[in-house]
PDB file of C-alpha atoms in Angstrom:
ATOM      1  CA  UNK A   1      48.374  80.024 -23.960  1.00 61.00           C
ATOM      2  CA  UNK A   2      52.002  78.927 -23.839  1.00 82.00           C
ATOM      3  CA  UNK A   3      53.060  76.599 -26.636  1.00 90.00           C
ATOM      4  CA  UNK A   4      54.095  73.111 -25.552  1.00 96.00           C
ATOM      5  CA  UNK A   5      57.765  72.197 -25.504  1.00 98.00           C
ATOM      6  CA  UNK A   6      58.453  69.598 -28.200  1.00 98.00           C
ATOM      7  CA  UNK A   7      61.002  66.789 -28.304  1.00 98.00           C
ATOM      8  CA  UNK A   8      61.880  65.222 -31.659  1.00 98.00           C
ATOM      9  CA  UNK A   9      63.452  61.755 -31.663  1.00 98.00           C
ATOM     10  CA  UNK A  10      65.073  60.843 -34.977  1.00 97.00           C
ATOM     11  CA  UNK A  11      66.535  63.459 -37.321  1.00 97.00           C
ATOM     12  CA  UNK A  12      66.462  61.524 -40.564  1.00 93.00           C
ATOM     13  CA  UNK A  13      65.022  62.909 -43.795  1.00 87.00           C
ATOM     14  CA  UNK A  14      61.560  63.448 -42.286  1.00 95.00           C
ATOM     15  CA  UNK A  15      62.465  64.095 -38.653  1.00 96.00           C
ATOM     16  CA  UNK A  16      64.922  66.863 -39.474  1.00 96.00           C
ATOM     17  CA  UNK A  17      62.299  68.569 -41.623  1.00 96.00           C
ATOM     18  CA  UNK A  18      59.670  68.293 -38.904  1.00 97.00           C
ATOM     19  CA  UNK A  19      62.046  69.719 -36.312  1.00 97.00           C
ATOM     20  CA  UNK A  20      62.958  72.593 -38.640  1.00 96.00           C
ATOM     21  CA  UNK A  21      59.299  73.386 -39.328  1.00 97.00           C
ATOM     22  CA  UNK A  22      58.382  73.415 -35.642  1.00 97.00           C
ATOM     23  CA  UNK A  23      61.404  75.577 -34.819  1.00 97.00           C
ATOM     24  CA  UNK A  24      60.406  78.018 -37.563  1.00 96.00           C
ATOM     25  CA  UNK A  25      56.894  78.105 -36.114  1.00 96.00           C
ATOM     26  CA  UNK A  26      58.194  79.247 -32.742  1.00 96.00           C
ATOM     27  CA  UNK A  27      58.170  76.034 -30.722  1.00 97.00           C
ATOM     28  CA  UNK A  28      60.926  75.314 -28.220  1.00 96.00           C
ATOM     29  CA  UNK A  29      62.608  72.255 -29.728  1.00 97.00           C
ATOM     30  CA  UNK A  30      64.622  69.468 -28.104  1.00 98.00           C
ATOM     31  CA  UNK A  31      66.206  66.817 -30.336  1.00 98.00           C
ATOM     32  CA  UNK A  32      67.888  63.437 -30.038  1.00 98.00           C
ATOM     33  CA  UNK A  33      69.439  61.157 -32.661  1.00 97.00           C
ATOM     34  CA  UNK A  34      71.520  58.021 -32.191  1.00 94.00           C
ATOM     35  CA  UNK A  35      74.031  59.108 -34.844  1.00 95.00           C
ATOM     36  CA  UNK A  36      76.950  61.060 -33.353  1.00 93.00           C
ATOM     37  CA  UNK A  37      76.877  64.772 -34.062  1.00 95.00           C
ATOM     38  CA  UNK A  38      73.528  64.855 -35.883  1.00 96.00           C
ATOM     39  CA  UNK A  39      71.531  66.495 -33.081  1.00 96.00           C
ATOM     40  CA  UNK A  40      74.368  68.907 -32.331  1.00 95.00           C
ATOM     41  CA  UNK A  41      74.543  69.978 -35.966  1.00 95.00           C
ATOM     42  CA  UNK A  42      70.797  70.631 -36.022  1.00 95.00           C
ATOM     43  CA  UNK A  43      70.782  72.846 -32.933  1.00 95.00           C
ATOM     44  CA  UNK A  44      73.471  75.121 -34.337  1.00 94.00           C
ATOM     45  CA  UNK A  45      70.503  77.141 -35.642  1.00 93.00           C
ATOM     46  CA  UNK A  46      68.379  76.777 -32.510  1.00 95.00           C
ATOM     47  CA  UNK A  47      67.126  74.129 -30.089  1.00 96.00           C
ATOM     48  CA  UNK A  48      68.648  71.827 -27.498  1.00 97.00           C
ATOM     49  CA  UNK A  49      70.375  68.501 -28.154  1.00 97.00           C
ATOM     50  CA  UNK A  50      70.131  65.545 -25.767  1.00 97.00           C
ATOM     51  CA  UNK A  51      72.253  62.429 -25.568  1.00 96.00           C
ATOM     52  CA  UNK A  52      69.355  60.135 -24.581  1.00 97.00           C
ATOM     53  CA  UNK A  53      65.645  59.920 -25.239  1.00 97.00           C
ATOM     54  CA  UNK A  54      65.067  59.945 -21.477  1.00 98.00           C
ATOM     55  CA  UNK A  55      66.789  63.309 -21.108  1.00 98.00           C
ATOM     56  CA  UNK A  56      64.729  64.721 -23.971  1.00 98.00           C
ATOM     57  CA  UNK A  57      61.470  63.281 -22.641  1.00 98.00           C
ATOM     58  CA  UNK A  58      61.980  64.735 -19.177  1.00 98.00           C
ATOM     59  CA  UNK A  59      61.772  68.304 -20.512  1.00 98.00           C
ATOM     60  CA  UNK A  60      59.158  67.843 -23.279  1.00 98.00           C
ATOM     61  CA  UNK A  61      55.381  68.234 -23.153  1.00 98.00           C
ATOM     62  CA  UNK A  62      54.999  66.448 -26.488  1.00 98.00           C
ATOM     63  CA  UNK A  63      57.502  63.843 -27.724  1.00 98.00           C
ATOM     64  CA  UNK A  64      57.429  63.183 -31.473  1.00 98.00           C
ATOM     65  CA  UNK A  65      59.079  59.957 -32.606  1.00 98.00           C
ATOM     66  CA  UNK A  66      60.210  59.818 -36.249  1.00 98.00           C
ATOM     67  CA  UNK A  67      62.063  56.509 -36.405  1.00 97.00           C
ATOM     68  CA  UNK A  68      61.868  53.712 -38.971  1.00 93.00           C
ATOM     69  CA  UNK A  69      59.653  51.028 -37.473  1.00 95.00           C
ATOM     70  CA  UNK A  70      57.957  49.501 -34.435  1.00 97.00           C
ATOM     71  CA  UNK A  71      61.162  47.921 -33.113  1.00 97.00           C
ATOM     72  CA  UNK A  72      62.943  51.270 -33.051  1.00 97.00           C
ATOM     73  CA  UNK A  73      59.903  52.880 -31.425  1.00 98.00           C
ATOM     74  CA  UNK A  74      59.983  50.207 -28.703  1.00 97.00           C
ATOM     75  CA  UNK A  75      63.662  50.998 -28.121  1.00 97.00           C
ATOM     76  CA  UNK A  76      63.003  54.732 -28.010  1.00 97.00           C
ATOM     77  CA  UNK A  77      60.302  54.266 -25.384  1.00 98.00           C
ATOM     78  CA  UNK A  78      61.291  51.255 -23.327  1.00 98.00           C
ATOM     79  CA  UNK A  79      64.963  50.594 -24.051  1.00 96.00           C
ATOM     80  CA  UNK A  80      67.940  51.754 -21.998  1.00 95.00           C
ATOM     81  CA  UNK A  81      67.441  55.430 -21.062  1.00 95.00           C
ATOM     82  CA  UNK A  82      64.031  55.199 -22.766  1.00 97.00           C
ATOM     83  CA  UNK A  83      61.524  58.016 -22.978  1.00 98.00           C
ATOM     84  CA  UNK A  84      58.496  56.357 -21.368  1.00 98.00           C
ATOM     85  CA  UNK A  85      59.845  56.244 -17.817  1.00 97.00           C
ATOM     86  CA  UNK A  86      61.043  59.847 -18.041  1.00 98.00           C
ATOM     87  CA  UNK A  87      57.920  61.450 -19.518  1.00 98.00           C
ATOM     88  CA  UNK A  88      55.878  63.524 -17.116  1.00 97.00           C
ATOM     89  CA  UNK A  89      52.320  62.284 -16.404  1.00 97.00           C
ATOM     90  CA  UNK A  90      49.904  63.943 -18.831  1.00 97.00           C
ATOM     91  CA  UNK A  91      52.518  64.454 -21.536  1.00 98.00           C
ATOM     92  CA  UNK A  92      52.004  63.053 -25.028  1.00 98.00           C
ATOM     93  CA  UNK A  93      53.834  60.657 -27.317  1.00 98.00           C
ATOM     94  CA  UNK A  94      53.275  61.153 -31.067  1.00 98.00           C
ATOM     95  CA  UNK A  95      54.254  58.088 -33.116  1.00 98.00           C
ATOM     96  CA  UNK A  96      55.027  58.889 -36.775  1.00 98.00           C
ATOM     97  CA  UNK A  97      56.310  55.517 -38.026  1.00 97.00           C
ATOM     98  CA  UNK A  98      54.538  53.105 -40.367  1.00 97.00           C
ATOM     99  CA  UNK A  99      53.591  50.154 -38.154  1.00 97.00           C
ATOM    100  CA  UNK A 100      51.122  47.305 -37.757  1.00 96.00           C
ATOM    101  CA  UNK A 101      47.839  48.955 -36.655  1.00 97.00           C
ATOM    102  CA  UNK A 102      47.291  46.349 -33.930  1.00 96.00           C
ATOM    103  CA  UNK A 103      50.708  47.163 -32.500  1.00 97.00           C
ATOM    104  CA  UNK A 104      49.752  50.839 -32.363  1.00 98.00           C
ATOM    105  CA  UNK A 105      46.534  49.993 -30.515  1.00 98.00           C
ATOM    106  CA  UNK A 106      48.538  48.006 -27.962  1.00 98.00           C
ATOM    107  CA  UNK A 107      51.030  50.832 -27.543  1.00 98.00           C
ATOM    108  CA  UNK A 108      48.233  53.257 -26.710  1.00 98.00           C
ATOM    109  CA  UNK A 109      47.122  50.981 -23.875  1.00 98.00           C
ATOM    110  CA  UNK A 110      50.680  50.639 -22.540  1.00 98.00           C
ATOM    111  CA  UNK A 111      51.252  54.388 -22.483  1.00 98.00           C
ATOM    112  CA  UNK A 112      47.812  55.166 -21.050  1.00 98.00           C
ATOM    113  CA  UNK A 113      48.634  52.796 -18.175  1.00 98.00           C
ATOM    114  CA  UNK A 114      51.640  55.014 -17.425  1.00 98.00           C
ATOM    115  CA  UNK A 115      49.484  58.152 -17.377  1.00 98.00           C
ATOM    116  CA  UNK A 116      50.653  59.261 -20.827  1.00 98.00           C
ATOM    117  CA  UNK A 117      48.696  60.330 -23.909  1.00 98.00           C
ATOM    118  CA  UNK A 118      49.321  58.744 -27.314  1.00 98.00           C
ATOM    119  CA  UNK A 119      48.733  59.875 -30.893  1.00 98.00           C
ATOM    120  CA  UNK A 120      48.865  57.335 -33.716  1.00 98.00           C
ATOM    121  CA  UNK A 121      50.266  59.664 -36.391  1.00 98.00           C
ATOM    122  CA  UNK A 122      51.971  58.207 -39.475  1.00 98.00           C
ATOM    123  CA  UNK A 123      53.260  60.771 -41.973  1.00 97.00           C
ATOM    124  CA  UNK A 124      53.589  61.112 -45.731  1.00 95.00           C
ATOM    125  CA  UNK A 125      54.956  63.564 -48.262  1.00 91.00           C
ATOM    126  CA  UNK A 126      58.715  63.188 -48.271  1.00 88.00           C
ATOM    127  CA  UNK A 127      61.585  65.217 -46.893  1.00 89.00           C
ATOM    128  CA  UNK A 128      60.896  68.391 -48.861  1.00 91.00           C
ATOM    129  CA  UNK A 129      57.297  68.643 -47.638  1.00 94.00           C
ATOM    130  CA  UNK A 130      58.356  67.848 -44.065  1.00 95.00           C
ATOM    131  CA  UNK A 131      60.851  70.719 -44.183  1.00 95.00           C
ATOM    132  CA  UNK A 132      58.319  73.145 -45.676  1.00 96.00           C
ATOM    133  CA  UNK A 133      55.534  72.201 -43.259  1.00 96.00           C
ATOM    134  CA  UNK A 134      53.386  70.744 -46.047  1.00 97.00           C
ATOM    135  CA  UNK A 135      53.462  67.034 -45.214  1.00 97.00           C
ATOM    136  CA  UNK A 136      50.350  64.967 -44.458  1.00 98.00           C
ATOM    137  CA  UNK A 137      49.570  63.310 -41.119  1.00 98.00           C
ATOM    138  CA  UNK A 138      47.097  60.438 -40.751  1.00 98.00           C
ATOM    139  CA  UNK A 139      46.177  60.533 -37.085  1.00 98.00           C
ATOM    140  CA  UNK A 140      43.869  58.900 -34.588  1.00 98.00           C
ATOM    141  CA  UNK A 141      43.809  59.451 -30.834  1.00 98.00           C
ATOM    142  CA  UNK A 142      41.661  59.872 -27.788  1.00 98.00           C
ATOM    143  CA  UNK A 143      40.197  63.374 -27.325  1.00 98.00           C
ATOM    144  CA  UNK A 144      42.526  64.108 -24.395  1.00 98.00           C
ATOM    145  CA  UNK A 145      45.560  63.275 -26.515  1.00 98.00           C
ATOM    146  CA  UNK A 146      44.384  65.533 -29.320  1.00 98.00           C
ATOM    147  CA  UNK A 147      43.769  68.357 -26.853  1.00 97.00           C
ATOM    148  CA  UNK A 148      47.367  68.067 -25.638  1.00 97.00           C
ATOM    149  CA  UNK A 149      48.964  67.690 -29.081  1.00 98.00           C
ATOM    150  CA  UNK A 150      46.792  69.669 -31.513  1.00 97.00           C
ATOM    151  CA  UNK A 151      49.019  72.743 -31.588  1.00 97.00           C
ATOM    152  CA  UNK A 152      52.078  70.625 -32.346  1.00 98.00           C
ATOM    153  CA  UNK A 153      50.318  68.572 -35.023  1.00 98.00           C
ATOM    154  CA  UNK A 154      49.063  71.689 -36.786  1.00 97.00           C
ATOM    155  CA  UNK A 155      52.473  73.297 -36.400  1.00 97.00           C
ATOM    156  CA  UNK A 156      54.341  70.479 -38.171  1.00 97.00           C
ATOM    157  CA  UNK A 157      52.077  69.512 -41.085  1.00 98.00           C
ATOM    158  CA  UNK A 158      50.062  71.069 -43.879  1.00 97.00           C
ATOM    159  CA  UNK A 159      47.253  68.532 -43.576  1.00 98.00           C
ATOM    160  CA  UNK A 160      46.365  66.757 -40.342  1.00 98.00           C
ATOM    161  CA  UNK A 161      43.634  64.170 -40.805  1.00 98.00           C
ATOM    162  CA  UNK A 162      41.896  63.197 -37.558  1.00 98.00           C
ATOM    163  CA  UNK A 163      40.492  59.762 -38.339  1.00 98.00           C
ATOM    164  CA  UNK A 164      39.227  58.362 -35.071  1.00 97.00           C
ATOM    165  CA  UNK A 165      38.997  58.667 -31.295  1.00 98.00           C
ATOM    166  CA  UNK A 166      41.486  55.901 -30.532  1.00 98.00           C
ATOM    167  CA  UNK A 167      44.719  54.531 -31.971  1.00 98.00           C
ATOM    168  CA  UNK A 168      44.704  52.285 -35.032  1.00 97.00           C
ATOM    169  CA  UNK A 169      42.820  54.184 -37.727  1.00 98.00           C
ATOM    170  CA  UNK A 170      45.793  56.407 -38.533  1.00 98.00           C
ATOM    171  CA  UNK A 171      48.054  53.416 -39.070  1.00 98.00           C
ATOM    172  CA  UNK A 172      45.425  51.611 -41.155  1.00 97.00           C
ATOM    173  CA  UNK A 173      45.076  54.558 -43.526  1.00 98.00           C
ATOM    174  CA  UNK A 174      48.864  54.884 -43.770  1.00 98.00           C
ATOM    175  CA  UNK A 175      49.400  51.285 -44.805  1.00 97.00           C
ATOM    176  CA  UNK A 176      46.658  51.645 -47.446  1.00 98.00           C
ATOM    177  CA  UNK A 177      48.571  54.661 -48.733  1.00 97.00           C
ATOM    178  CA  UNK A 178      51.722  52.530 -48.763  1.00 97.00           C
ATOM    179  CA  UNK A 179      49.908  49.817 -50.727  1.00 98.00           C
ATOM    180  CA  UNK A 180      49.252  52.366 -53.454  1.00 98.00           C
ATOM    181  CA  UNK A 181      52.694  53.944 -53.251  1.00 97.00           C
ATOM    182  CA  UNK A 182      54.500  50.616 -53.481  1.00 98.00           C
ATOM    183  CA  UNK A 183      52.378  49.311 -56.357  1.00 98.00           C
ATOM    184  CA  UNK A 184      52.736  52.617 -58.219  1.00 98.00           C
ATOM    185  CA  UNK A 185      56.534  52.546 -57.923  1.00 98.00           C
ATOM    186  CA  UNK A 186      56.697  48.921 -59.015  1.00 98.00           C
ATOM    187  CA  UNK A 187      54.468  49.436 -62.052  1.00 98.00           C
ATOM    188  CA  UNK A 188      56.261  52.663 -62.968  1.00 98.00           C
ATOM    189  CA  UNK A 189      59.520  50.707 -63.006  1.00 98.00           C
ATOM    190  CA  UNK A 190      57.895  47.959 -65.079  1.00 98.00           C
ATOM    191  CA  UNK A 191      56.644  50.484 -67.643  1.00 98.00           C
ATOM    192  CA  UNK A 192      60.004  52.240 -67.930  1.00 98.00           C
ATOM    193  CA  UNK A 193      61.794  48.891 -68.179  1.00 98.00           C
ATOM    194  CA  UNK A 194      59.518  47.821 -71.047  1.00 98.00           C
ATOM    195  CA  UNK A 195      60.238  51.088 -72.821  1.00 98.00           C
ATOM    196  CA  UNK A 196      63.976  50.571 -72.461  1.00 98.00           C
ATOM    197  CA  UNK A 197      63.687  46.976 -73.657  1.00 98.00           C
ATOM    198  CA  UNK A 198      61.777  48.133 -76.745  1.00 98.00           C
ATOM    199  CA  UNK A 199      64.348  50.787 -77.555  1.00 97.00           C
ATOM    200  CA  UNK A 200      62.196  53.811 -76.723  1.00 97.00           C
ATOM    201  CA  UNK A 201      64.143  56.914 -75.745  1.00 97.00           C
ATOM    202  CA  UNK A 202      63.811  57.048 -71.949  1.00 97.00           C
ATOM    203  CA  UNK A 203      63.597  60.839 -71.699  1.00 97.00           C
ATOM    204  CA  UNK A 204      60.980  60.996 -74.432  1.00 98.00           C
ATOM    205  CA  UNK A 205      58.933  58.249 -72.750  1.00 98.00           C
ATOM    206  CA  UNK A 206      59.101  60.117 -69.449  1.00 98.00           C
ATOM    207  CA  UNK A 207      57.944  63.348 -71.123  1.00 98.00           C
ATOM    208  CA  UNK A 208      54.999  61.666 -72.843  1.00 98.00           C
ATOM    209  CA  UNK A 209      53.809  59.666 -69.838  1.00 98.00           C
ATOM    210  CA  UNK A 210      54.010  62.609 -67.439  1.00 98.00           C
ATOM    211  CA  UNK A 211      51.695  64.502 -69.789  1.00 98.00           C
ATOM    212  CA  UNK A 212      49.305  61.610 -70.428  1.00 98.00           C
ATOM    213  CA  UNK A 213      46.619  59.636 -68.630  1.00 98.00           C
ATOM    214  CA  UNK A 214      49.060  56.920 -67.563  1.00 97.00           C
ATOM    215  CA  UNK A 215      50.982  59.267 -65.291  1.00 98.00           C
ATOM    216  CA  UNK A 216      51.118  58.975 -61.504  1.00 97.00           C
ATOM    217  CA  UNK A 217      52.908  61.019 -58.872  1.00 96.00           C
ATOM    218  CA  UNK A 218      55.239  58.076 -58.265  1.00 97.00           C
ATOM    219  CA  UNK A 219      56.053  57.649 -61.976  1.00 98.00           C
ATOM    220  CA  UNK A 220      56.844  61.346 -62.278  1.00 98.00           C
ATOM    221  CA  UNK A 221      58.930  61.442 -59.102  1.00 96.00           C
ATOM    222  CA  UNK A 222      60.725  58.096 -59.107  1.00 98.00           C
ATOM    223  CA  UNK A 223      61.395  57.658 -62.829  1.00 98.00           C
ATOM    224  CA  UNK A 224      63.179  61.016 -62.701  1.00 98.00           C
ATOM    225  CA  UNK A 225      65.656  59.261 -60.394  1.00 98.00           C
ATOM    226  CA  UNK A 226      66.078  56.497 -62.981  1.00 98.00           C
ATOM    227  CA  UNK A 227      66.681  59.015 -65.781  1.00 98.00           C
ATOM    228  CA  UNK A 228      69.316  60.717 -63.634  1.00 98.00           C
ATOM    229  CA  UNK A 229      70.943  57.385 -62.779  1.00 97.00           C
ATOM    230  CA  UNK A 230      70.765  58.527 -59.155  1.00 97.00           C
ATOM    231  CA  UNK A 231      69.709  55.908 -56.618  1.00 98.00           C
ATOM    232  CA  UNK A 232      70.593  57.915 -53.514  1.00 95.00           C
ATOM    233  CA  UNK A 233      68.035  56.606 -50.995  1.00 92.00           C
ATOM    234  CA  UNK A 234      65.369  59.190 -50.253  1.00 86.00           C
ATOM    235  CA  UNK A 235      63.168  56.176 -49.495  1.00 90.00           C
ATOM    236  CA  UNK A 236      64.979  52.861 -49.733  1.00 95.00           C
ATOM    237  CA  UNK A 237      63.951  49.573 -51.339  1.00 98.00           C
ATOM    238  CA  UNK A 238      63.807  47.963 -47.890  1.00 97.00           C
ATOM    239  CA  UNK A 239      61.225  50.496 -46.707  1.00 95.00           C
ATOM    240  CA  UNK A 240      58.761  48.936 -49.131  1.00 97.00           C
ATOM    241  CA  UNK A 241      59.839  45.426 -48.206  1.00 98.00           C
ATOM    242  CA  UNK A 242      58.717  46.409 -44.704  1.00 97.00           C
ATOM    243  CA  UNK A 243      55.653  48.491 -45.554  1.00 97.00           C
ATOM    244  CA  UNK A 244      54.140  46.159 -48.144  1.00 98.00           C
ATOM    245  CA  UNK A 245      54.806  43.344 -45.680  1.00 98.00           C
ATOM    246  CA  UNK A 246      52.672  45.204 -43.146  1.00 97.00           C
ATOM    247  CA  UNK A 247      49.968  45.675 -45.772  1.00 98.00           C
ATOM    248  CA  UNK A 248      49.894  41.950 -46.513  1.00 98.00           C
ATOM    249  CA  UNK A 249      49.984  40.984 -42.828  1.00 97.00           C
ATOM    250  CA  UNK A 250      46.973  43.195 -42.128  1.00 95.00           C
ATOM    251  CA  UNK A 251      44.990  41.752 -45.024  1.00 96.00           C
ATOM    252  CA  UNK A 252      46.014  38.188 -44.194  1.00 96.00           C
ATOM    253  CA  UNK A 253      44.459  38.497 -40.737  1.00 93.00           C
ATOM    254  CA  UNK A 254      41.014  38.864 -42.359  1.00 94.00           C
ATOM    255  CA  UNK A 255      41.823  36.622 -45.353  1.00 97.00           C
ATOM    256  CA  UNK A 256      41.524  39.534 -47.754  1.00 98.00           C
ATOM    257  CA  UNK A 257      43.250  39.085 -51.134  1.00 98.00           C
ATOM    258  CA  UNK A 258      45.740  41.710 -52.354  1.00 98.00           C
ATOM    259  CA  UNK A 259      47.213  40.311 -55.581  1.00 98.00           C
ATOM    260  CA  UNK A 260      48.860  43.520 -56.811  1.00 98.00           C
ATOM    261  CA  UNK A 261      50.362  44.369 -53.431  1.00 98.00           C
ATOM    262  CA  UNK A 262      51.714  40.835 -53.149  1.00 98.00           C
ATOM    263  CA  UNK A 263      53.382  41.056 -56.559  1.00 98.00           C
ATOM    264  CA  UNK A 264      54.896  44.456 -55.784  1.00 98.00           C
ATOM    265  CA  UNK A 265      56.193  43.100 -52.467  1.00 98.00           C
ATOM    266  CA  UNK A 266      57.921  40.252 -54.284  1.00 98.00           C
ATOM    267  CA  UNK A 267      59.523  42.758 -56.678  1.00 98.00           C
ATOM    268  CA  UNK A 268      60.967  44.786 -53.811  1.00 98.00           C
ATOM    269  CA  UNK A 269      62.092  41.585 -52.087  1.00 98.00           C
ATOM    270  CA  UNK A 270      63.888  40.561 -55.273  1.00 98.00           C
ATOM    271  CA  UNK A 271      65.575  43.949 -55.542  1.00 98.00           C
ATOM    272  CA  UNK A 272      66.615  43.786 -51.892  1.00 98.00           C
ATOM    273  CA  UNK A 273      68.161  40.344 -52.098  1.00 98.00           C
ATOM    274  CA  UNK A 274      69.890  41.294 -55.369  1.00 98.00           C
ATOM    275  CA  UNK A 275      71.923  43.875 -53.449  1.00 98.00           C
ATOM    276  CA  UNK A 276      69.828  47.015 -53.829  1.00 98.00           C
ATOM    277  CA  UNK A 277      68.267  47.045 -50.335  1.00 98.00           C
ATOM    278  CA  UNK A 278      69.681  50.414 -49.285  1.00 97.00           C
ATOM    279  CA  UNK A 279      69.277  52.140 -52.655  1.00 98.00           C
ATOM    280  CA  UNK A 280      66.369  54.415 -53.560  1.00 97.00           C
ATOM    281  CA  UNK A 281      63.138  52.473 -54.026  1.00 98.00           C
ATOM    282  CA  UNK A 282      63.233  53.304 -57.744  1.00 98.00           C
ATOM    283  CA  UNK A 283      66.076  50.753 -57.909  1.00 98.00           C
ATOM    284  CA  UNK A 284      63.338  48.113 -58.122  1.00 98.00           C
ATOM    285  CA  UNK A 285      63.758  48.676 -61.890  1.00 98.00           C
ATOM    286  CA  UNK A 286      67.113  46.882 -61.628  1.00 98.00           C
ATOM    287  CA  UNK A 287      65.393  43.490 -61.336  1.00 98.00           C
ATOM    288  CA  UNK A 288      64.386  43.559 -65.006  1.00 98.00           C
ATOM    289  CA  UNK A 289      66.773  41.676 -67.308  1.00 97.00           C
ATOM    290  CA  UNK A 290      68.146  42.734 -70.654  1.00 96.00           C
ATOM    291  CA  UNK A 291      67.880  46.507 -70.283  1.00 97.00           C
ATOM    292  CA  UNK A 292      70.515  49.241 -70.100  1.00 97.00           C
ATOM    293  CA  UNK A 293      69.609  51.851 -67.527  1.00 98.00           C
ATOM    294  CA  UNK A 294      70.390  55.558 -68.007  1.00 96.00           C
ATOM    295  CA  UNK A 295      73.589  56.590 -66.246  1.00 90.00           C
ATOM    296  CA  UNK A 296      72.888  60.295 -65.884  1.00 71.00           C
ATOM    297  CA  UNK A 297      74.988  63.129 -67.249  1.00 58.00           C
ATOM    298  CA  UNK A 298      77.189  63.360 -64.194  1.00 48.00           C
ATOM    299  CA  UNK A 299      78.089  59.660 -64.447  1.00 46.00           C
ATOM    300  CA  UNK A 300      79.029  59.769 -68.121  1.00 39.00           C
ATOM    301  CA  UNK A 301      81.707  62.415 -67.669  1.00 36.00           C
TER     302      UNK A 301
END
């Protein structure tokens, strides 16, 4: 059976890794990115670049969208030169953004009305796992959509969880993951900030915690950024302003209390409005007063 042709929209940290993984796995890849030169640079090692999402969609069996949010997904599909009108009937749109689950359900209905399949497919794992084919996908879709997209899903991720036979469940599981991720980052920053305030050596604290029961993946990963004094945004503060906002919106609809998520959201909001919106999400530690943060060896020279 011939492999489907795949179009990737959005070559950011995750999208570029996904496109690379699929290319390495033998798929014919078409790419599009709004930033000048990004798609062209990617296809220097193989693939085809397109100036518009419509041009990409017209030649793709499966279109994978790896943009930031629902608004960008709307633009990709229904904006000027959008993909939806150009996709061939029976082709499939795979949505990898973190969005409101109810919005994803509505999008499935809109695309089905156009004769298109839809996979609700948020992703997790970071840029390195996307590039190595080891990221996680939290998916839900109708059986026909899975049948059309299964080869692509398995070709781009290490773990593909199939969570339901219609859109919505994938996005619900992703925002629950983001609840945990955001709270873990916020509390990791709080713990490191307390250590700094109390005069504990930051590197020693990091070593002890990462080998003790209080460790978490987020403490180990993000507090390494703090120790290095490097706030280059692999995932920015404003991502968690958005994602924890989605978490709280979902819970609010059923009047379900989320006290820790709400506090973490306020911490990221504070960091954002203090000027750290585009920095790495570990920059949430900068909201704590009276501490001196590590500068990193390269910044002390």
